[in-house]
PDB file of C-alpha atoms in Angstrom:
ATOM      1  CA  MET A  12      64.884  81.864 100.209  1.00 80.00           C
ATOM      2  CA  ARG A  13      62.421  79.963  98.624  1.00 89.00           C
ATOM      3  CA  ARG A  14      58.502  80.953  99.425  1.00 92.00           C
ATOM      4  CA  LEU A  15      55.610  80.194  97.160  1.00 95.00           C
ATOM      5  CA  THR A  16      52.456  82.071  97.686  1.00 95.00           C
ATOM      6  CA  PHE A  17      49.115  80.981  95.834  1.00 97.00           C
ATOM      7  CA  GLU A  18      45.999  83.195  95.525  1.00 96.00           C
ATOM      8  CA  ASN A  19      42.917  81.424  94.424  1.00 95.00           C
ATOM      9  CA  ALA A  20      40.207  83.178  92.100  1.00 94.00           C
ATOM     10  CA  ARG A  21      38.087  83.884  95.267  1.00 94.00           C
ATOM     11  CA  GLY A  22      40.962  85.875  96.694  1.00 94.00           C
ATOM     12  CA  GLU A  23      42.144  83.352  99.416  1.00 94.00           C
ATOM     13  CA  SER A  24      45.566  82.795  99.611  1.00 94.00           C
ATOM     14  CA  ILE A  25      48.190  80.264 101.370  1.00 94.00           C
ATOM     15  CA  VAL A  26      51.941  80.968 101.501  1.00 94.00           C
ATOM     16  CA  PHE A  27      54.536  77.577 101.627  1.00 94.00           C
ATOM     17  CA  TYR A  28      57.545  78.659 103.288  1.00 92.00           C
ATOM     18  CA  LEU A  29      58.456  77.943 106.681  1.00 86.00           C
ATOM     19  CA  SER A  30      56.596  76.174 109.490  1.00 84.00           C
ATOM     20  CA  PRO A  31      53.989  74.976 109.449  1.00 92.00           C
ATOM     21  CA  LEU A  32      53.716  74.587 105.650  1.00 92.00           C
ATOM     22  CA  VAL A  33      57.472  73.584 104.384  1.00 92.00           C
ATOM     23  CA  ILE A  34      58.296  73.143 101.118  1.00 92.00           C
ATOM     24  CA  GLU A  35      60.612  70.119 100.621  1.00 92.00           C
ATOM     25  CA  SER A  36      60.671  69.884  96.922  1.00 91.00           C
ATOM     26  CA  LEU A  37      59.471  72.251  94.070  1.00 92.00           C
ATOM     27  CA  THR A  38      60.064  71.200  90.604  1.00 92.00           C
ATOM     28  CA  GLY A  39      58.867  72.747  87.076  1.00 90.00           C
ATOM     29  CA  ILE A  40      59.754  76.563  87.881  1.00 90.00           C
ATOM     30  CA  GLY A  41      62.778  76.416  85.477  1.00 87.00           C
ATOM     31  CA  GLU A  42      62.419  73.424  83.029  1.00 84.00           C
ATOM     32  CA  ILE A  43      59.840  73.054  80.514  1.00 85.00           C
ATOM     33  CA  ASP A  44      59.074  70.748  77.759  1.00 86.00           C
ATOM     34  CA  ALA A  45      59.034  72.316  74.046  1.00 88.00           C
ATOM     35  CA  ASP A  46      57.526  70.715  70.751  1.00 89.00           C
ATOM     36  CA  LEU A  47      59.967  71.498  68.006  1.00 90.00           C
ATOM     37  CA  GLN A  48      58.022  72.082  64.830  1.00 91.00           C
ATOM     38  CA  SER A  49      59.955  70.788  61.680  1.00 92.00           C
ATOM     39  CA  GLU A  50      59.197  69.831  58.086  1.00 92.00           C
ATOM     40  CA  LYS A  51      60.545  67.076  55.783  1.00 88.00           C
ATOM     41  CA  ALA A  52      60.635  66.727  51.814  1.00 92.00           C
ATOM     42  CA  PRO A  53      60.846  63.367  50.082  1.00 92.00           C
ATOM     43  CA  TYR A  54      64.514  62.234  49.874  1.00 87.00           C
ATOM     44  CA  GLN A  55      65.522  64.914  52.469  1.00 89.00           C
ATOM     45  CA  ASP A  56      68.049  63.802  54.748  1.00 88.00           C
ATOM     46  CA  GLY A  57      66.905  64.965  58.510  1.00 89.00           C
ATOM     47  CA  ASP A  58      64.330  67.468  58.507  1.00 90.00           C
ATOM     48  CA  THR A  59      63.794  71.573  58.181  1.00 93.00           C
ATOM     49  CA  TYR A  60      63.387  73.404  61.250  1.00 90.00           C
ATOM     50  CA  ILE A  61      60.091  75.614  61.647  1.00 91.00           C
ATOM     51  CA  ASP A  62      59.382  76.642  65.039  1.00 89.00           C
ATOM     52  CA  THR A  63      59.489  75.737  68.935  1.00 89.00           C
ATOM     53  CA  LEU A  64      56.341  75.676  71.088  1.00 88.00           C
ATOM     54  CA  LEU A  65      56.671  75.591  74.564  1.00 89.00           C
ATOM     55  CA  GLN A  66      54.053  73.255  76.315  1.00 91.00           C
ATOM     56  CA  PRO A  67      52.082  74.210  79.339  1.00 93.00           C
ATOM     57  CA  ARG A  68      54.184  74.356  82.391  1.00 94.00           C
ATOM     58  CA  PHE A  69      53.507  71.851  85.259  1.00 95.00           C
ATOM     59  CA  ILE A  70      54.774  73.042  88.980  1.00 95.00           C
ATOM     60  CA  ASP A  71      54.890  70.337  91.556  1.00 95.00           C
ATOM     61  CA  LEU A  72      55.037  71.065  95.282  1.00 95.00           C
ATOM     62  CA  GLU A  73      55.883  68.605  97.608  1.00 94.00           C
ATOM     63  CA  GLY A  74      55.800  69.651 101.388  1.00 93.00           C
ATOM     64  CA  VAL A  75      55.115  68.950 105.122  1.00 93.00           C
ATOM     65  CA  ILE A  76      52.759  70.029 107.816  1.00 92.00           C
ATOM     66  CA  THR A  77      55.015  70.364 110.962  1.00 91.00           C
ATOM     67  CA  ARG A  78      52.758  69.878 113.434  1.00 89.00           C
ATOM     68  CA  THR A  79      52.031  66.702 115.280  1.00 87.00           C
ATOM     69  CA  ASP A  80      48.801  67.043 116.678  1.00 88.00           C
ATOM     70  CA  LEU A  81      45.856  65.644 114.944  1.00 89.00           C
ATOM     71  CA  GLU A  82      43.606  68.586 115.252  1.00 91.00           C
ATOM     72  CA  THR A  83      45.918  70.837 114.005  1.00 92.00           C
ATOM     73  CA  ILE A  84      47.048  68.736 111.209  1.00 90.00           C
ATOM     74  CA  LYS A  85      43.088  68.372 110.432  1.00 92.00           C
ATOM     75  CA  PHE A  86      42.984  72.209 110.229  1.00 94.00           C
ATOM     76  CA  TYR A  87      45.925  72.929 107.832  1.00 93.00           C
ATOM     77  CA  ARG A  88      44.741  69.767 105.482  1.00 93.00           C
ATOM     78  CA  LYS A  89      41.440  71.263 105.359  1.00 94.00           C
ATOM     79  CA  HIS A  90      42.972  74.919 104.503  1.00 95.00           C
ATOM     80  CA  ILE A  91      44.948  73.466 101.858  1.00 95.00           C
ATOM     81  CA  LEU A  92      42.011  71.786 100.279  1.00 95.00           C
ATOM     82  CA  ARG A  93      39.943  74.986 100.607  1.00 95.00           C
ATOM     83  CA  VAL A  94      42.419  77.304  99.059  1.00 95.00           C
ATOM     84  CA  CYS A  95      44.000  74.727  96.481  1.00 95.00           C
ATOM     85  CA  ASN A  96      40.651  73.782  94.918  1.00 95.00           C
ATOM     86  CA  PRO A  97      40.844  72.668  91.273  1.00 94.00           C
ATOM     87  CA  LYS A  98      36.940  73.775  90.687  1.00 93.00           C
ATOM     88  CA  LEU A  99      37.846  77.487  91.106  1.00 93.00           C
ATOM     89  CA  GLY A 100      40.102  77.751  87.769  1.00 93.00           C
ATOM     90  CA  LEU A 101      43.182  79.967  87.242  1.00 94.00           C
ATOM     91  CA  GLY A 102      44.902  81.405  90.512  1.00 95.00           C
ATOM     92  CA  LYS A 103      47.697  83.294  90.686  1.00 96.00           C
ATOM     93  CA  ILE A 104      51.362  81.480  91.967  1.00 96.00           C
ATOM     94  CA  THR A 105      53.842  84.040  93.084  1.00 96.00           C
ATOM     95  CA  LEU A 106      57.578  82.720  93.726  1.00 95.00           C
ATOM     96  CA  GLU A 107      60.463  84.429  95.580  1.00 93.00           C
ATOM     97  CA  LEU A 108      63.422  82.651  95.000  1.00 89.00           C
ATOM     98  CA  ASP A 109      67.135  84.066  96.101  1.00 88.00           C
ATOM     99  CA  GLY A 110      65.736  87.429  96.059  1.00 86.00           C
ATOM    100  CA  ASP A 111      64.252  87.335  92.869  1.00 88.00           C
ATOM    101  CA  VAL A 112      60.177  87.697  92.472  1.00 93.00           C
ATOM    102  CA  LYS A 113      58.115  86.227  89.600  1.00 94.00           C
ATOM    103  CA  GLU A 114      54.383  85.314  89.340  1.00 95.00           C
ATOM    104  CA  ILE A 115      52.392  83.234  86.836  1.00 94.00           C
ATOM    105  CA  TYR A 116      48.752  81.631  86.544  1.00 95.00           C
ATOM    106  CA  GLY A 117      47.649  78.257  87.134  1.00 95.00           C
ATOM    107  CA  THR A 118      45.108  75.769  87.974  1.00 95.00           C
ATOM    108  CA  LEU A 119      45.138  72.924  90.244  1.00 94.00           C
ATOM    109  CA  ASP A 120      46.000  69.448  88.057  1.00 92.00           C
ATOM    110  CA  GLY A 121      43.740  67.458  90.720  1.00 92.00           C
ATOM    111  CA  SER A 122      43.109  67.764  94.601  1.00 92.00           C
ATOM    112  CA  PRO A 123      45.988  68.148  96.614  1.00 94.00           C
ATOM    113  CA  VAL A 124      47.556  64.672  97.865  1.00 93.00           C
ATOM    114  CA  PHE A 125      47.922  63.738 101.630  1.00 92.00           C
ATOM    115  CA  PRO A 126      49.681  60.203 101.734  1.00 90.00           C
ATOM    116  CA  GLU A 127      49.052  57.925 104.733  1.00 87.00           C
ATOM    117  CA  ARG A 128      51.506  59.135 107.616  1.00 78.00           C
ATOM    118  CA  GLY A 129      51.915  55.583 108.808  1.00 74.00           C
ATOM    119  CA  ARG A 130      54.781  55.974 111.099  1.00 79.00           C
ATOM    120  CA  GLU A 131      55.873  59.526 109.967  1.00 77.00           C
ATOM    121  CA  VAL A 132      55.588  62.047 112.518  1.00 81.00           C
ATOM    122  CA  TRP A 133      54.255  65.088 110.230  1.00 87.00           C
ATOM    123  CA  GLN A 134      51.678  64.889 107.186  1.00 90.00           C
ATOM    124  CA  LYS A 135      53.327  65.141 103.909  1.00 93.00           C
ATOM    125  CA  PHE A 136      51.410  66.807 100.919  1.00 94.00           C
ATOM    126  CA  MET A 137      51.546  67.100  97.137  1.00 96.00           C
ATOM    127  CA  ILE A 138      50.021  69.697  95.043  1.00 96.00           C
ATOM    128  CA  THR A 139      50.478  69.985  90.930  1.00 96.00           C
ATOM    129  CA  TRP A 140      49.571  73.256  89.225  1.00 96.00           C
ATOM    130  CA  LYS A 141      48.902  73.436  85.500  1.00 96.00           C
ATOM    131  CA  CYS A 142      50.076  77.057  84.047  1.00 94.00           C
ATOM    132  CA  PRO A 143      48.528  77.085  80.254  1.00 93.00           C
ATOM    133  CA  ASN A 144      50.501  80.119  79.576  1.00 91.00           C
ATOM    134  CA  PRO A 145      54.218  78.569  80.282  1.00 93.00           C
ATOM    135  CA  TYR A 146      55.800  82.091  80.986  1.00 93.00           C
ATOM    136  CA  TRP A 147      56.663  83.774  84.093  1.00 94.00           C
ATOM    137  CA  ARG A 148      55.993  87.488  84.317  1.00 92.00           C
ATOM    138  CA  ASN A 149      57.724  90.255  86.276  1.00 92.00           C
ATOM    139  CA  PRO A 150      55.023  91.121  89.039  1.00 91.00           C
ATOM    140  CA  ASN A 151      56.074  94.972  88.745  1.00 89.00           C
ATOM    141  CA  GLN A 152      54.365  96.445  85.739  1.00 85.00           C
ATOM    142  CA  THR A 153      56.303  99.222  83.868  1.00 85.00           C
ATOM    143  CA  SER A 154      54.508 102.490  82.667  1.00 83.00           C
ATOM    144  CA  GLN A 155      55.612 105.222  80.363  1.00 80.00           C
ATOM    145  CA  PRO A 156      54.063 108.295  78.816  1.00 77.00           C
ATOM    146  CA  LEU A 157      54.778 108.867  75.108  1.00 75.00           C
ATOM    147  CA  LYS A 158      53.641 112.518  75.517  1.00 55.00           C
ATOM    148  CA  ALA A 159      53.667 115.598  77.377  1.00 42.00           C
ATOM    149  CA  TYR A 160      50.311 116.665  78.787  1.00 41.00           C
ATOM    150  CA  VAL A 161      49.045 119.306  80.967  1.00 38.00           C
ATOM    151  CA  GLY A 162      46.051 118.851  83.004  1.00 43.00           C
ATOM    152  CA  ASN A 163      44.291 115.519  85.301  1.00 45.00           C
ATOM    153  CA  PHE A 164      44.554 112.215  83.572  1.00 45.00           C
ATOM    154  CA  THR A 165      41.586 110.565  84.952  1.00 46.00           C
ATOM    155  CA  LEU A 166      41.131 106.776  84.918  1.00 48.00           C
ATOM    156  CA  PRO A 167      39.127 104.118  86.854  1.00 48.00           C
ATOM    157  CA  PHE A 168      42.463 103.027  88.114  1.00 46.00           C
ATOM    158  CA  THR A 169      45.775 104.314  88.993  1.00 48.00           C
ATOM    159  CA  LEU A 170      48.698 104.077  86.691  1.00 47.00           C
ATOM    160  CA  PRO A 171      52.093 103.817  88.507  1.00 44.00           C
ATOM    161  CA  PHE A 172      53.861 106.279  86.844  1.00 39.00           C
ATOM    162  CA  GLU A 173      54.719 110.374  86.916  1.00 37.00           C
ATOM    163  CA  LEU A 174      53.695 112.249  83.916  1.00 35.00           C
ATOM    164  CA  GLY A 175      56.796 114.083  82.438  1.00 32.00           C
ATOM    165  CA  MET A 176      57.962 115.787  79.116  1.00 32.00           C
ATOM    166  CA  SER A 177      58.468 113.480  76.289  1.00 34.00           C
ATOM    167  CA  GLY A 178      57.941 113.026  72.829  1.00 40.00           C
ATOM    168  CA  SER A 179      55.060 111.230  70.466  1.00 75.00           C
ATOM    169  CA  ARG A 180      57.930 108.850  69.626  1.00 77.00           C
ATOM    170  CA  THR A 181      59.817 107.255  72.628  1.00 85.00           C
ATOM    171  CA  THR A 182      61.966 104.351  73.204  1.00 89.00           C
ATOM    172  CA  LEU A 183      60.543 101.456  75.489  1.00 91.00           C
ATOM    173  CA  TYR A 184      62.752  98.558  76.748  1.00 92.00           C
ATOM    174  CA  ASN A 185      61.765  94.910  77.270  1.00 93.00           C
ATOM    175  CA  GLU A 186      63.914  93.299  79.332  1.00 91.00           C
ATOM    176  CA  GLY A 187      62.134  90.105  79.332  1.00 91.00           C
ATOM    177  CA  ASP A 188      62.805  86.670  77.437  1.00 92.00           C
ATOM    178  CA  ILE A 189      60.003  86.826  74.999  1.00 91.00           C
ATOM    179  CA  PRO A 190      57.956  89.866  73.152  1.00 93.00           C
ATOM    180  CA  ALA A 191      55.516  91.537  75.853  1.00 93.00           C
ATOM    181  CA  PRO A 192      52.152  92.150  75.296  1.00 93.00           C
ATOM    182  CA  ILE A 193      51.053  95.802  76.116  1.00 93.00           C
ATOM    183  CA  ARG A 194      48.227  98.036  77.538  1.00 93.00           C
ATOM    184  CA  ILE A 195      47.747 101.217  75.778  1.00 91.00           C
ATOM    185  CA  ASP A 196      45.701 104.013  77.371  1.00 90.00           C
ATOM    186  CA  ILE A 197      44.833 107.212  75.541  1.00 88.00           C
ATOM    187  CA  GLN A 198      42.933 110.045  76.903  1.00 86.00           C
ATOM    188  CA  GLY A 199      41.396 112.304  74.406  1.00 82.00           C
ATOM    189  CA  PRO A 200      40.732 114.814  72.687  1.00 87.00           C
ATOM    190  CA  VAL A 201      41.901 112.548  69.438  1.00 87.00           C
ATOM    191  CA  THR A 202      40.747 111.434  66.355  1.00 88.00           C
ATOM    192  CA  ASN A 203      41.450 107.975  64.825  1.00 89.00           C
ATOM    193  CA  PRO A 204      44.574 107.172  67.225  1.00 88.00           C
ATOM    194  CA  GLN A 205      47.315 104.808  66.095  1.00 89.00           C
ATOM    195  CA  ILE A 206      50.511 103.423  67.776  1.00 90.00           C
ATOM    196  CA  ILE A 207      53.139 102.166  65.857  1.00 91.00           C
ATOM    197  CA  ASN A 208      56.136 100.064  66.868  1.00 93.00           C
ATOM    198  CA  ARG A 209      58.771 101.174  64.432  1.00 92.00           C
ATOM    199  CA  THR A 210      60.922  98.562  65.563  1.00 93.00           C
ATOM    200  CA  THR A 211      58.728  95.486  64.258  1.00 92.00           C
ATOM    201  CA  GLY A 212      56.841  97.504  62.244  1.00 92.00           C
ATOM    202  CA  GLU A 213      53.854  96.268  63.822  1.00 93.00           C
ATOM    203  CA  TRP A 214      50.764  99.151  64.342  1.00 93.00           C
ATOM    204  CA  LEU A 215      47.019  99.309  65.569  1.00 93.00           C
ATOM    205  CA  LYS A 216      44.724 101.969  64.920  1.00 93.00           C
ATOM    206  CA  ILE A 217      41.265 102.484  66.054  1.00 91.00           C
ATOM    207  CA  ASN A 218      39.047 104.675  63.661  1.00 93.00           C
ATOM    208  CA  ARG A 219      36.958 106.545  66.313  1.00 89.00           C
ATOM    209  CA  SER A 220      37.149 110.011  67.923  1.00 90.00           C
ATOM    210  CA  ILE A 221      38.218 110.149  71.811  1.00 88.00           C
ATOM    211  CA  ALA A 222      36.380 112.792  73.411  1.00 89.00           C
ATOM    212  CA  ALA A 223      38.282 114.963  76.123  1.00 86.00           C
ATOM    213  CA  ASP A 224      36.444 113.130  78.910  1.00 88.00           C
ATOM    214  CA  GLU A 225      36.868 109.704  77.681  1.00 89.00           C
ATOM    215  CA  VAL A 226      40.015 107.196  77.845  1.00 90.00           C
ATOM    216  CA  LEU A 227      40.642 104.549  75.314  1.00 91.00           C
ATOM    217  CA  HIS A 228      41.975 101.310  76.820  1.00 94.00           C
ATOM    218  CA  ILE A 229      43.695  98.602  74.635  1.00 94.00           C
ATOM    219  CA  ASN A 230      45.044  95.378  76.021  1.00 95.00           C
ATOM    220  CA  THR A 231      46.841  93.261  73.851  1.00 94.00           C
ATOM    221  CA  THR A 232      47.716  90.391  76.109  1.00 91.00           C
ATOM    222  CA  PRO A 233      46.608  86.783  74.451  1.00 87.00           C
ATOM    223  CA  GLY A 234      43.601  85.636  76.467  1.00 84.00           C
ATOM    224  CA  LYS A 235      42.604  89.322  77.619  1.00 87.00           C
ATOM    225  CA  LYS A 236      42.551  90.911  74.220  1.00 92.00           C
ATOM    226  CA  ARG A 237      40.073  94.030  74.142  1.00 92.00           C
ATOM    227  CA  VAL A 238      39.482  97.605  73.204  1.00 93.00           C
ATOM    228  CA  GLU A 239      37.231  99.710  75.487  1.00 93.00           C
ATOM    229  CA  VAL A 240      36.534 103.233  75.820  1.00 93.00           C
ATOM    230  CA  TYR A 241      36.322 104.606  79.572  1.00 91.00           C
ATOM    231  CA  ARG A 242      33.689 107.442  80.441  1.00 89.00           C
ATOM    232  CA  GLY A 243      33.514 108.300  84.049  1.00 85.00           C
ATOM    233  CA  ASN A 244      32.568 105.235  85.492  1.00 87.00           C
ATOM    234  CA  GLU A 245      31.215 103.585  82.515  1.00 89.00           C
ATOM    235  CA  VAL A 246      32.603 101.020  79.942  1.00 90.00           C
ATOM    236  CA  TYR A 247      32.176 100.708  76.558  1.00 91.00           C
ATOM    237  CA  PRO A 248      33.119  98.092  74.088  1.00 90.00           C
ATOM    238  CA  ALA A 249      35.231  99.742  70.984  1.00 89.00           C
ATOM    239  CA  LEU A 250      36.763  96.273  69.588  1.00 89.00           C
ATOM    240  CA  GLY A 251      34.639  97.056  66.364  1.00 90.00           C
ATOM    241  CA  TYR A 252      36.483 100.294  65.673  1.00 89.00           C
ATOM    242  CA  MET A 253      39.666  98.214  65.496  1.00 92.00           C
ATOM    243  CA  ASP A 254      41.339  98.766  61.837  1.00 90.00           C
ATOM    244  CA  HIS A 255      41.009  95.167  60.400  1.00 91.00           C
ATOM    245  CA  ASP A 256      44.509  95.467  59.275  1.00 91.00           C
ATOM    246  CA  SER A 257      45.882  96.307  62.735  1.00 92.00           C
ATOM    247  CA  ASP A 258      48.214  93.862  64.983  1.00 92.00           C
ATOM    248  CA  TRP A 259      48.077  93.184  68.244  1.00 94.00           C
ATOM    249  CA  ILE A 260      51.172  94.767  68.812  1.00 93.00           C
ATOM    250  CA  THR A 261      53.774  93.666  71.480  1.00 93.00           C
ATOM    251  CA  LEU A 262      57.319  94.863  72.865  1.00 94.00           C
ATOM    252  CA  GLU A 263      60.393  92.757  71.053  1.00 94.00           C
ATOM    253  CA  LEU A 264      63.234  92.136  73.363  1.00 93.00           C
ATOM    254  CA  GLY A 265      65.302  95.120  74.066  1.00 93.00           C
ATOM    255  CA  LYS A 266      64.500  98.326  72.654  1.00 93.00           C
ATOM    256  CA  ASN A 267      61.584  99.435  70.830  1.00 93.00           C
ATOM    257  CA  GLU A 268      60.824 102.548  69.018  1.00 92.00           C
ATOM    258  CA  ILE A 269      57.196 103.526  69.808  1.00 89.00           C
ATOM    259  CA  GLU A 270      55.356 106.313  68.293  1.00 88.00           C
ATOM    260  CA  HIS A 271      51.846 108.049  68.455  1.00 87.00           C
ATOM    261  CA  ILE A 272      50.010 109.479  65.513  1.00 84.00           C
ATOM    262  CA  ALA A 273      46.260 110.778  64.925  1.00 83.00           C
ATOM    263  CA  ASP A 274      44.377 112.407  62.218  1.00 83.00           C
ATOM    264  CA  ALA A 275      43.711 115.129  64.814  1.00 79.00           C
ATOM    265  CA  GLY A 276      44.614 115.662  68.414  1.00 63.00           C
ATOM    266  CA  ASP A 277      47.660 114.017  68.757  1.00 60.00           C
ATOM    267  CA  ARG A 278      49.255 117.251  70.374  1.00 66.00           C
ATOM    268  CA  GLU A 279      46.512 117.291  73.180  1.00 66.00           C
ATOM    269  CA  SER A 280      46.228 113.501  73.877  1.00 74.00           C
ATOM    270  CA  LEU A 281      47.833 111.649  76.617  1.00 82.00           C
ATOM    271  CA  VAL A 282      49.398 108.156  75.833  1.00 85.00           C
ATOM    272  CA  ALA A 283      50.760 105.881  78.073  1.00 88.00           C
ATOM    273  CA  VAL A 284      52.046 102.402  77.679  1.00 90.00           C
ATOM    274  CA  THR A 285      52.029  99.660  80.242  1.00 91.00           C
ATOM    275  CA  TRP A 286      53.997  96.053  80.018  1.00 93.00           C
ATOM    276  CA  ASN A 287      55.056  93.115  82.404  1.00 93.00           C
ATOM    277  CA  SER A 288      58.288  91.582  81.136  1.00 93.00           C
ATOM    278  CA  MET A 289      58.042  87.828  80.778  1.00 92.00           C
ATOM    279  CA  TYR A 290      60.621  85.001  81.344  1.00 93.00           C
ATOM    280  CA  VAL A 291      61.134  81.344  80.050  1.00 90.00           C
ATOM    281  CA  GLY A 292      62.122  80.286  83.861  1.00 86.00           C
ATOM    282  CA  ILE A 293      63.241  81.610  87.135  1.00 84.00           C
TER     283      ILE A 293
END
């Protein structure tokens, strides 16, 4: 099965799968261009490898509208143009392929193209998305508590995990192809909480007291990095409290030993780490 769903920034979605919007060709979902970084010294044979940087991903879809009457063809052309509007910016692409589901964010690289039908019975179309972040991600986020807690953990959203007995140090497993950014939620009371990835040596510390009715939220995702404090329905920016030597920590491939410490309150606070594994292709 090969089904692609695109949801634009307005929440409108379109599905390319079976009739009436059939996928004929889909490229760019696995292959991706890379830029090899290297340096060369005088009189050196060859060069010295430094790093490999992946380029933005371009996904090309060619399909057909499997209807023959003009009014229905016009309806679906208008629907494609409305949802796949390049002026709307980034939208979410969800691809279901052979039982695997991954998602990525992309924007239209120009308007959809509808070639002249000529003698063709069906209307063909072509759509190209540019994905600035080339990595696919697992749409199912993984959440794990780091500490036992008795009481109610109240947030402006619901985390998909069940609290259980754990320690202030635990092992998290990133099954993806690259290091994964994380979201951290800490409910007070706690003073100057710090999260340490013992596997990589990275650490992140917030120099602030978090009250019992507050939740500290940290997001290390590139482009979405933030530190906030939730109190009831109110949100307060807290990036200025982040220790200037801190790292925007991630989960390395495989096992990561994560620890939570604090100047005070680490026995009473609740810490949860959430992430989505990320992949080079699908």
